[in-house]
Amino acid sequence: MGFVKNLNQERIVFAITIAIFALASLALPGFFSANNLVSVVRSVSVLGILALGMSVIIIGRGIDLSMVSIMAMSVACYLQMLGSGVSEGGALAFALAGVICIGLINGFLVAYAEVPAIFVTLASASFVFGFVRSQLISTDSVPVPAGHWVEILGSLRFGDVPIEVFIFAGLSFAAFLFLRYSKWGRYVYYAGDNPEAARNAGMPVRPMMVLRYVLSALIAFVAGILTAASLHSINTRIVNSSLLYDIVLVAVIGGIGLSGGKGGVRNVLFGAALIGIMLNAMTIIDISLLYQNLIKSAILLGAIIVDGLLNPRDEQTAQQGDI
């Protein structure tokens, strides 16, 4: 057990990523081509952005199961309003207000009502999807209006690299600065490591928790915009896909401790790189989506078991029931 505790999950994931990359480069035709490598990075950009938001929540000892629902439904509502003739400013303001409102409700219920985060965000995800789909949009797939800035955004390239890659890099850097150098970022770690001690020390644990859920919702909206820009539409059926599990998989396999207070942006980058390379390799091999999901599920289960060994939950976490 002492050997297990001394293992560094980050180094293990990095080594596995390098090994899979080298093996795929040698064994799979076309994997090491420039176009395919750009495709790998692009494919994990939106997933990585969502994992950044999820990681900030998990580090603070929480979880947000509403991210995919917020991502899809807020952007679908925004595009639907544009298609119905609502002004750009009005549609964007309404969508952002809704996103912030959901984040505030999630944060308030978790922080002040002390409802376990897994139940709050699961319920809000279901509510957001059902309300928007039944009351605000008319179809499952909502297109981007022709010539709109979202459509133009999807076609932007810098040196043949899609814009979402640079946005992912920029958000990763911003998250790094926030967590590492800002006072509020340090509060995230303190609250995740020992919320009672942080509260006794005078830290604004509850307001900080609300802020994290608002940030998570805003990051989900950005990811939705990039998804719509890439596909020229947003399909609300993505809410029922495996994307949410992929987000958690990237965070956990990268080394973000579910017990809170551990991890950072580097863990997200390592997790995203591993999952991106693995999924691309399975696609080239032509493994069916069913078996890809099975493999990802097994990896997620294994990552949770390893996390439990490397980052054991303390008694307070077990009583709180946040995860």
PDB file of N, CA, C and O in Angstrom, residues 40-106:
ATOM      1  N   VAL A  40      -6.400  15.583 -34.093  1.00  0.00           N
ATOM      2  CA  VAL A  40      -6.401  15.084 -32.711  1.00  0.00           C
ATOM      3  C   VAL A  40      -6.547  16.237 -31.731  1.00  0.00           C
ATOM      4  O   VAL A  40      -7.378  16.202 -30.809  1.00  0.00           O
ATOM      5  N   VAL A  41      -5.739  17.281 -31.933  1.00  0.00           N
ATOM      6  CA  VAL A  41      -5.789  18.430 -31.030  1.00  0.00           C
ATOM      7  C   VAL A  41      -7.145  19.117 -31.111  1.00  0.00           C
ATOM      8  O   VAL A  41      -7.729  19.515 -30.091  1.00  0.00           O
ATOM      9  N   ARG A  42      -7.666  19.249 -32.332  1.00  0.00           N
ATOM     10  CA  ARG A  42      -8.968  19.905 -32.489  1.00  0.00           C
ATOM     11  C   ARG A  42     -10.068  19.101 -31.820  1.00  0.00           C
ATOM     12  O   ARG A  42     -10.982  19.669 -31.202  1.00  0.00           O
ATOM     13  N   SER A  43      -9.994  17.784 -31.916  1.00  0.00           N
ATOM     14  CA  SER A  43     -11.065  16.944 -31.382  1.00  0.00           C
ATOM     15  C   SER A  43     -11.169  17.029 -29.868  1.00  0.00           C
ATOM     16  O   SER A  43     -12.248  16.802 -29.312  1.00  0.00           O
ATOM     17  N   VAL A  44     -10.057  17.328 -29.206  1.00  0.00           N
ATOM     18  CA  VAL A  44     -10.094  17.381 -27.741  1.00  0.00           C
ATOM     19  C   VAL A  44     -10.191  18.810 -27.211  1.00  0.00           C
ATOM     20  O   VAL A  44     -10.247  19.002 -25.996  1.00  0.00           O
ATOM     21  N   SER A  45     -10.221  19.802 -28.115  1.00  0.00           N
ATOM     22  CA  SER A  45     -10.241  21.192 -27.650  1.00  0.00           C
ATOM     23  C   SER A  45     -11.505  21.497 -26.859  1.00  0.00           C
ATOM     24  O   SER A  45     -11.439  22.009 -25.732  1.00  0.00           O
ATOM     25  N   VAL A  46     -12.675  21.200 -27.432  1.00  0.00           N
ATOM     26  CA  VAL A  46     -13.935  21.460 -26.735  1.00  0.00           C
ATOM     27  C   VAL A  46     -14.039  20.583 -25.493  1.00  0.00           C
ATOM     28  O   VAL A  46     -14.443  21.053 -24.422  1.00  0.00           O
ATOM     29  N   LEU A  47     -13.642  19.320 -25.622  1.00  0.00           N
ATOM     30  CA  LEU A  47     -13.648  18.426 -24.461  1.00  0.00           C
ATOM     31  C   LEU A  47     -12.723  18.951 -23.368  1.00  0.00           C
ATOM     32  O   LEU A  47     -13.069  18.938 -22.180  1.00  0.00           O
ATOM     33  N   GLY A  48     -11.557  19.454 -23.771  1.00  0.00           N
ATOM     34  CA  GLY A  48     -10.623  19.999 -22.796  1.00  0.00           C
ATOM     35  C   GLY A  48     -11.150  21.249 -22.121  1.00  0.00           C
ATOM     36  O   GLY A  48     -10.939  21.454 -20.918  1.00  0.00           O
ATOM     37  N   ILE A  49     -11.841  22.104 -22.878  1.00  0.00           N
ATOM     38  CA  ILE A  49     -12.428  23.313 -22.291  1.00  0.00           C
ATOM     39  C   ILE A  49     -13.464  22.938 -21.235  1.00  0.00           C
ATOM     40  O   ILE A  49     -13.495  23.498 -20.132  1.00  0.00           O
ATOM     41  N   LEU A  50     -14.314  21.984 -21.560  1.00  0.00           N
ATOM     42  CA  LEU A  50     -15.307  21.522 -20.588  1.00  0.00           C
ATOM     43  C   LEU A  50     -14.633  20.891 -19.373  1.00  0.00           C
ATOM     44  O   LEU A  50     -15.076  21.085 -18.234  1.00  0.00           O
ATOM     45  N   ALA A  51     -13.544  20.164 -19.604  1.00  0.00           N
ATOM     46  CA  ALA A  51     -12.825  19.529 -18.493  1.00  0.00           C
ATOM     47  C   ALA A  51     -12.176  20.571 -17.595  1.00  0.00           C
ATOM     48  O   ALA A  51     -12.032  20.344 -16.385  1.00  0.00           O
ATOM     49  N   LEU A  52     -11.781  21.722 -18.148  1.00  0.00           N
ATOM     50  CA  LEU A  52     -11.246  22.798 -17.316  1.00  0.00           C
ATOM     51  C   LEU A  52     -12.295  23.262 -16.305  1.00  0.00           C
ATOM     52  O   LEU A  52     -12.006  23.422 -15.115  1.00  0.00           O
ATOM     53  N   GLY A  53     -13.522  23.494 -16.802  1.00  0.00           N
ATOM     54  CA  GLY A  53     -14.594  23.904 -15.906  1.00  0.00           C
ATOM     55  C   GLY A  53     -14.919  22.845 -14.871  1.00  0.00           C
ATOM     56  O   GLY A  53     -15.102  23.152 -13.687  1.00  0.00           O
ATOM     57  N   MET A  54     -14.972  21.593 -15.310  1.00  0.00           N
ATOM     58  CA  MET A  54     -15.255  20.506 -14.387  1.00  0.00           C
ATOM     59  C   MET A  54     -14.159  20.375 -13.339  1.00  0.00           C
ATOM     60  O   MET A  54     -14.434  20.108 -12.150  1.00  0.00           O
ATOM     61  N   SER A  55     -12.917  20.572 -13.740  1.00  0.00           N
ATOM     62  CA  SER A  55     -11.798  20.412 -12.814  1.00  0.00           C
ATOM     63  C   SER A  55     -11.816  21.458 -11.711  1.00  0.00           C
ATOM     64  O   SER A  55     -11.511  21.149 -10.554  1.00  0.00           O
ATOM     65  N   VAL A  56     -12.161  22.696 -12.055  1.00  0.00           N
ATOM     66  CA  VAL A  56     -12.257  23.736 -11.026  1.00  0.00           C
ATOM     67  C   VAL A  56     -13.311  23.349  -9.992  1.00  0.00           C
ATOM     68  O   VAL A  56     -13.144  23.568  -8.788  1.00  0.00           O
ATOM     69  N   ILE A  57     -14.407  22.744 -10.456  1.00  0.00           N
ATOM     70  CA  ILE A  57     -15.453  22.284  -9.544  1.00  0.00           C
ATOM     71  C   ILE A  57     -14.945  21.134  -8.669  1.00  0.00           C
ATOM     72  O   ILE A  57     -15.122  21.126  -7.450  1.00  0.00           O
ATOM     73  N   ILE A  58     -14.294  20.150  -9.295  1.00  0.00           N
ATOM     74  CA  ILE A  58     -13.848  18.967  -8.558  1.00  0.00           C
ATOM     75  C   ILE A  58     -12.762  19.324  -7.554  1.00  0.00           C
ATOM     76  O   ILE A  58     -12.737  18.805  -6.430  1.00  0.00           O
ATOM     77  N   ILE A  59     -11.835  20.205  -7.933  1.00  0.00           N
ATOM     78  CA  ILE A  59     -10.777  20.614  -7.010  1.00  0.00           C
ATOM     79  C   ILE A  59     -11.388  21.225  -5.753  1.00  0.00           C
ATOM     80  O   ILE A  59     -10.893  21.044  -4.644  1.00  0.00           O
ATOM     81  N   GLY A  60     -12.494  21.957  -5.921  1.00  0.00           N
ATOM     82  CA  GLY A  60     -13.186  22.547  -4.781  1.00  0.00           C
ATOM     83  C   GLY A  60     -14.130  21.597  -4.078  1.00  0.00           C
ATOM     84  O   GLY A  60     -14.959  22.013  -3.270  1.00  0.00           O
ATOM     85  N   ARG A  61     -14.028  20.311  -4.392  1.00  0.00           N
ATOM     86  CA  ARG A  61     -14.826  19.261  -3.756  1.00  0.00           C
ATOM     87  C   ARG A  61     -16.290  19.337  -4.160  1.00  0.00           C
ATOM     88  O   ARG A  61     -17.201  19.466  -3.337  1.00  0.00           O
ATOM     89  N   GLY A  62     -16.528  19.249  -5.455  1.00  0.00           N
ATOM     90  CA  GLY A  62     -17.883  19.227  -5.987  1.00  0.00           C
ATOM     91  C   GLY A  62     -17.909  18.492  -7.304  1.00  0.00           C
ATOM     92  O   GLY A  62     -16.925  17.848  -7.703  1.00  0.00           O
ATOM     93  N   ILE A  63     -19.010  18.575  -8.005  1.00  0.00           N
ATOM     94  CA  ILE A  63     -19.134  17.995  -9.344  1.00  0.00           C
ATOM     95  C   ILE A  63     -20.281  18.709 -10.048  1.00  0.00           C
ATOM     96  O   ILE A  63     -21.221  19.187  -9.383  1.00  0.00           O
ATOM     97  N   ASP A  64     -20.194  18.836 -11.372  1.00  0.00           N
ATOM     98  CA  ASP A  64     -21.225  19.528 -12.141  1.00  0.00           C
ATOM     99  C   ASP A  64     -21.673  18.646 -13.299  1.00  0.00           C
ATOM    100  O   ASP A  64     -20.990  18.543 -14.316  1.00  0.00           O
ATOM    101  N   LEU A  65     -22.820  18.003 -13.131  1.00  0.00           N
ATOM    102  CA  LEU A  65     -23.371  17.130 -14.161  1.00  0.00           C
ATOM    103  C   LEU A  65     -24.266  17.881 -15.142  1.00  0.00           C
ATOM    104  O   LEU A  65     -24.851  17.264 -16.024  1.00  0.00           O
ATOM    105  N   SER A  66     -24.360  19.188 -14.986  1.00  0.00           N
ATOM    106  CA  SER A  66     -25.239  19.981 -15.864  1.00  0.00           C
ATOM    107  C   SER A  66     -24.492  20.647 -17.009  1.00  0.00           C
ATOM    108  O   SER A  66     -25.099  21.344 -17.816  1.00  0.00           O
ATOM    109  N   MET A  67     -23.171  20.448 -17.103  1.00  0.00           N
ATOM    110  CA  MET A  67     -22.382  21.192 -18.075  1.00  0.00           C
ATOM    111  C   MET A  67     -22.817  20.953 -19.514  1.00  0.00           C
ATOM    112  O   MET A  67     -22.957  21.890 -20.296  1.00  0.00           O
ATOM    113  N   VAL A  68     -23.025  19.700 -19.890  1.00  0.00           N
ATOM    114  CA  VAL A  68     -23.384  19.393 -21.276  1.00  0.00           C
ATOM    115  C   VAL A  68     -24.768  19.942 -21.603  1.00  0.00           C
ATOM    116  O   VAL A  68     -24.998  20.472 -22.692  1.00  0.00           O
ATOM    117  N   SER A  69     -25.682  19.821 -20.666  1.00  0.00           N
ATOM    118  CA  SER A  69     -27.026  20.363 -20.867  1.00  0.00           C
ATOM    119  C   SER A  69     -26.981  21.882 -21.044  1.00  0.00           C
ATOM    120  O   SER A  69     -27.627  22.442 -21.938  1.00  0.00           O
ATOM    121  N   ILE A  70     -26.217  22.565 -20.197  1.00  0.00           N
ATOM    122  CA  ILE A  70     -26.081  24.018 -20.318  1.00  0.00           C
ATOM    123  C   ILE A  70     -25.431  24.375 -21.649  1.00  0.00           C
ATOM    124  O   ILE A  70     -25.863  25.299 -22.349  1.00  0.00           O
ATOM    125  N   MET A  71     -24.393  23.648 -22.016  1.00  0.00           N
ATOM    126  CA  MET A  71     -23.686  23.904 -23.263  1.00  0.00           C
ATOM    127  C   MET A  71     -24.621  23.832 -24.468  1.00  0.00           C
ATOM    128  O   MET A  71     -24.675  24.753 -25.292  1.00  0.00           O
ATOM    129  N   ALA A  72     -25.347  22.739 -24.572  1.00  0.00           N
ATOM    130  CA  ALA A  72     -26.182  22.515 -25.747  1.00  0.00           C
ATOM    131  C   ALA A  72     -27.417  23.405 -25.766  1.00  0.00           C
ATOM    132  O   ALA A  72     -27.732  24.034 -26.789  1.00  0.00           O
ATOM    133  N   MET A  73     -28.101  23.496 -24.637  1.00  0.00           N
ATOM    134  CA  MET A  73     -29.399  24.172 -24.640  1.00  0.00           C
ATOM    135  C   MET A  73     -29.261  25.691 -24.669  1.00  0.00           C
ATOM    136  O   MET A  73     -30.090  26.389 -25.277  1.00  0.00           O
ATOM    137  N   SER A  74     -28.233  26.239 -24.032  1.00  0.00           N
ATOM    138  CA  SER A  74     -28.060  27.691 -24.059  1.00  0.00           C
ATOM    139  C   SER A  74     -27.710  28.168 -25.463  1.00  0.00           C
ATOM    140  O   SER A  74     -28.246  29.180 -25.947  1.00  0.00           O
ATOM    141  N   VAL A  75     -26.829  27.450 -26.140  1.00  0.00           N
ATOM    142  CA  VAL A  75     -26.450  27.838 -27.500  1.00  0.00           C
ATOM    143  C   VAL A  75     -27.604  27.583 -28.469  1.00  0.00           C
ATOM    144  O   VAL A  75     -27.845  28.380 -29.385  1.00  0.00           O
ATOM    145  N   ALA A  76     -28.342  26.493 -28.278  1.00  0.00           N
ATOM    146  CA  ALA A  76     -29.503  26.231 -29.124  1.00  0.00           C
ATOM    147  C   ALA A  76     -30.535  27.346 -28.983  1.00  0.00           C
ATOM    148  O   ALA A  76     -31.118  27.815 -29.975  1.00  0.00           O
ATOM    149  N   CYS A  77     -30.758  27.790 -27.752  1.00  0.00           N
ATOM    150  CA  CYS A  77     -31.694  28.892 -27.506  1.00  0.00           C
ATOM    151  C   CYS A  77     -31.200  30.178 -28.156  1.00  0.00           C
ATOM    152  O   CYS A  77     -31.968  30.922 -28.769  1.00  0.00           O
ATOM    153  N   TYR A  78     -29.913  30.443 -28.036  1.00  0.00           N
ATOM    154  CA  TYR A  78     -29.302  31.634 -28.636  1.00  0.00           C
ATOM    155  C   TYR A  78     -29.484  31.628 -30.151  1.00  0.00           C
ATOM    156  O   TYR A  78     -29.924  32.628 -30.745  1.00  0.00           O
ATOM    157  N   LEU A  79     -29.179  30.501 -30.790  1.00  0.00           N
ATOM    158  CA  LEU A  79     -29.307  30.410 -32.250  1.00  0.00           C
ATOM    159  C   LEU A  79     -30.767  30.461 -32.691  1.00  0.00           C
ATOM    160  O   LEU A  79     -31.092  31.043 -33.734  1.00  0.00           O
ATOM    161  N   GLN A  80     -31.650  29.851 -31.898  1.00  0.00           N
ATOM    162  CA  GLN A  80     -33.071  29.888 -32.219  1.00  0.00           C
ATOM    163  C   GLN A  80     -33.580  31.326 -32.211  1.00  0.00           C
ATOM    164  O   GLN A  80     -34.347  31.737 -33.096  1.00  0.00           O
ATOM    165  N   MET A  81     -33.175  32.118 -31.233  1.00  0.00           N
ATOM    166  CA  MET A  81     -33.602  33.515 -31.165  1.00  0.00           C
ATOM    167  C   MET A  81     -33.067  34.319 -32.349  1.00  0.00           C
ATOM    168  O   MET A  81     -33.776  35.154 -32.923  1.00  0.00           O
ATOM    169  N   LEU A  82     -31.832  34.051 -32.731  1.00  0.00           N
ATOM    170  CA  LEU A  82     -31.277  34.737 -33.899  1.00  0.00           C
ATOM    171  C   LEU A  82     -32.075  34.397 -35.152  1.00  0.00           C
ATOM    172  O   LEU A  82     -32.374  35.281 -35.972  1.00  0.00           O
ATOM    173  N   GLY A  83     -32.418  33.122 -35.299  1.00  0.00           N
ATOM    174  CA  GLY A  83     -33.207  32.706 -36.461  1.00  0.00           C
ATOM    175  C   GLY A  83     -34.613  33.267 -36.457  1.00  0.00           C
ATOM    176  O   GLY A  83     -35.244  33.370 -37.514  1.00  0.00           O
ATOM    177  N   SER A  84     -35.100  33.642 -35.274  1.00  0.00           N
ATOM    178  CA  SER A  84     -36.452  34.197 -35.174  1.00  0.00           C
ATOM    179  C   SER A  84     -36.469  35.713 -35.313  1.00  0.00           C
ATOM    180  O   SER A  84     -37.524  36.329 -35.163  1.00  0.00           O
ATOM    181  N   GLY A  85     -35.304  36.319 -35.554  1.00  0.00           N
ATOM    182  CA  GLY A  85     -35.256  37.759 -35.776  1.00  0.00           C
ATOM    183  C   GLY A  85     -34.870  38.592 -34.573  1.00  0.00           C
ATOM    184  O   GLY A  85     -34.872  39.827 -34.646  1.00  0.00           O
ATOM    185  N   VAL A  86     -34.548  37.956 -33.454  1.00  0.00           N
ATOM    186  CA  VAL A  86     -34.113  38.707 -32.274  1.00  0.00           C
ATOM    187  C   VAL A  86     -32.733  39.297 -32.551  1.00  0.00           C
ATOM    188  O   VAL A  86     -31.891  38.672 -33.212  1.00  0.00           O
ATOM    189  N   SER A  87     -32.478  40.492 -32.062  1.00  0.00           N
ATOM    190  CA  SER A  87     -31.193  41.149 -32.295  1.00  0.00           C
ATOM    191  C   SER A  87     -30.052  40.369 -31.662  1.00  0.00           C
ATOM    192  O   SER A  87     -30.253  39.621 -30.702  1.00  0.00           O
ATOM    193  N   GLU A  88     -28.853  40.569 -32.205  1.00  0.00           N
ATOM    194  CA  GLU A  88     -27.670  39.883 -31.689  1.00  0.00           C
ATOM    195  C   GLU A  88     -27.464  40.177 -30.211  1.00  0.00           C
ATOM    196  O   GLU A  88     -27.262  39.267 -29.407  1.00  0.00           O
ATOM    197  N   GLY A  89     -27.529  41.456 -29.839  1.00  0.00           N
ATOM    198  CA  GLY A  89     -27.324  41.830 -28.446  1.00  0.00           C
ATOM    199  C   GLY A  89     -28.369  41.247 -27.527  1.00  0.00           C
ATOM    200  O   GLY A  89     -28.056  40.743 -26.438  1.00  0.00           O
ATOM    201  N   GLY A  90     -29.625  41.289 -27.959  1.00  0.00           N
ATOM    202  CA  GLY A  90     -30.705  40.764 -27.132  1.00  0.00           C
ATOM    203  C   GLY A  90     -30.611  39.261 -26.953  1.00  0.00           C
ATOM    204  O   GLY A  90     -30.789  38.741 -25.842  1.00  0.00           O
ATOM    205  N   ALA A  91     -30.315  38.534 -28.052  1.00  0.00           N
ATOM    206  CA  ALA A  91     -30.211  37.077 -27.979  1.00  0.00           C
ATOM    207  C   ALA A  91     -29.039  36.654 -27.097  1.00  0.00           C
ATOM    208  O   ALA A  91     -29.169  35.748 -26.257  1.00  0.00           O
ATOM    209  N   LEU A  92     -27.889  37.322 -27.262  1.00  0.00           N
ATOM    210  CA  LEU A  92     -26.715  36.962 -26.482  1.00  0.00           C
ATOM    211  C   LEU A  92     -26.917  37.296 -25.001  1.00  0.00           C
ATOM    212  O   LEU A  92     -26.545  36.504 -24.119  1.00  0.00           O
ATOM    213  N   ALA A  93     -27.516  38.440 -24.730  1.00  0.00           N
ATOM    214  CA  ALA A  93     -27.765  38.832 -23.340  1.00  0.00           C
ATOM    215  C   ALA A  93     -28.722  37.852 -22.667  1.00  0.00           C
ATOM    216  O   ALA A  93     -28.516  37.465 -21.505  1.00  0.00           O
ATOM    217  N   PHE A  94     -29.762  37.426 -23.380  1.00  0.00           N
ATOM    218  CA  PHE A  94     -30.730  36.477 -22.815  1.00  0.00           C
ATOM    219  C   PHE A  94     -30.061  35.136 -22.531  1.00  0.00           C
ATOM    220  O   PHE A  94     -30.267  34.538 -21.460  1.00  0.00           O
ATOM    221  N   ALA A  95     -29.245  34.662 -23.488  1.00  0.00           N
ATOM    222  CA  ALA A  95     -28.580  33.368 -23.310  1.00  0.00           C
ATOM    223  C   ALA A  95     -27.601  33.416 -22.140  1.00  0.00           C
ATOM    224  O   ALA A  95     -27.559  32.504 -21.307  1.00  0.00           O
ATOM    225  N   LEU A  96     -26.809  34.485 -22.066  1.00  0.00           N
ATOM    226  CA  LEU A  96     -25.846  34.599 -20.978  1.00  0.00           C
ATOM    227  C   LEU A  96     -26.537  34.742 -19.622  1.00  0.00           C
ATOM    228  O   LEU A  96     -26.080  34.176 -18.621  1.00  0.00           O
ATOM    229  N   ALA A  97     -27.641  35.485 -19.596  1.00  0.00           N
ATOM    230  CA  ALA A  97     -28.387  35.632 -18.341  1.00  0.00           C
ATOM    231  C   ALA A  97     -28.910  34.278 -17.868  1.00  0.00           C
ATOM    232  O   ALA A  97     -28.857  33.968 -16.672  1.00  0.00           O
ATOM    233  N   GLY A  98     -29.405  33.473 -18.810  1.00  0.00           N
ATOM    234  CA  GLY A  98     -29.882  32.147 -18.450  1.00  0.00           C
ATOM    235  C   GLY A  98     -28.774  31.257 -17.934  1.00  0.00           C
ATOM    236  O   GLY A  98     -28.942  30.528 -16.946  1.00  0.00           O
ATOM    237  N   VAL A  99     -27.608  31.314 -18.595  1.00  0.00           N
ATOM    238  CA  VAL A  99     -26.458  30.511 -18.177  1.00  0.00           C
ATOM    239  C   VAL A  99     -26.007  30.897 -16.768  1.00  0.00           C
ATOM    240  O   VAL A  99     -25.788  30.034 -15.905  1.00  0.00           O
ATOM    241  N   ILE A 100     -25.879  32.193 -16.529  1.00  0.00           N
ATOM    242  CA  ILE A 100     -25.453  32.665 -15.207  1.00  0.00           C
ATOM    243  C   ILE A 100     -26.485  32.300 -14.146  1.00  0.00           C
ATOM    244  O   ILE A 100     -26.130  31.910 -13.025  1.00  0.00           O
ATOM    245  N   CYS A 101     -27.761  32.392 -14.498  1.00  0.00           N
ATOM    246  CA  CYS A 101     -28.829  32.055 -13.557  1.00  0.00           C
ATOM    247  C   CYS A 101     -28.755  30.588 -13.132  1.00  0.00           C
ATOM    248  O   CYS A 101     -28.859  30.275 -11.942  1.00  0.00           O
ATOM    249  N   ILE A 102     -28.541  29.696 -14.093  1.00  0.00           N
ATOM    250  CA  ILE A 102     -28.424  28.279 -13.762  1.00  0.00           C
ATOM    251  C   ILE A 102     -27.204  28.036 -12.885  1.00  0.00           C
ATOM    252  O   ILE A 102     -27.250  27.278 -11.913  1.00  0.00           O
ATOM    253  N   GLY A 103     -26.093  28.697 -13.206  1.00  0.00           N
ATOM    254  CA  GLY A 103     -24.900  28.557 -12.375  1.00  0.00           C
ATOM    255  C   GLY A 103     -25.135  29.044 -10.953  1.00  0.00           C
ATOM    256  O   GLY A 103     -24.694  28.415  -9.985  1.00  0.00           O
ATOM    257  N   LEU A 104     -25.843  30.172 -10.826  1.00  0.00           N
ATOM    258  CA  LEU A 104     -26.145  30.702  -9.494  1.00  0.00           C
ATOM    259  C   LEU A 104     -27.056  29.766  -8.705  1.00  0.00           C
ATOM    260  O   LEU A 104     -26.854  29.546  -7.503  1.00  0.00           O
ATOM    261  N   ILE A 105     -28.054  29.207  -9.366  1.00  0.00           N
ATOM    262  CA  ILE A 105     -28.972  28.281  -8.695  1.00  0.00           C
ATOM    263  C   ILE A 105     -28.219  27.035  -8.236  1.00  0.00           C
ATOM    264  O   ILE A 105     -28.374  26.579  -7.088  1.00  0.00           O
ATOM    265  N   ASN A 106     -27.395  26.472  -9.140  1.00  0.00           N
ATOM    266  CA  ASN A 106     -26.591  25.304  -8.753  1.00  0.00           C
ATOM    267  C   ASN A 106     -25.719  25.618  -7.538  1.00  0.00           C
ATOM    268  O   ASN A 106     -25.687  24.863  -6.563  1.00  0.00           O
TER     269      ASN A 106
END
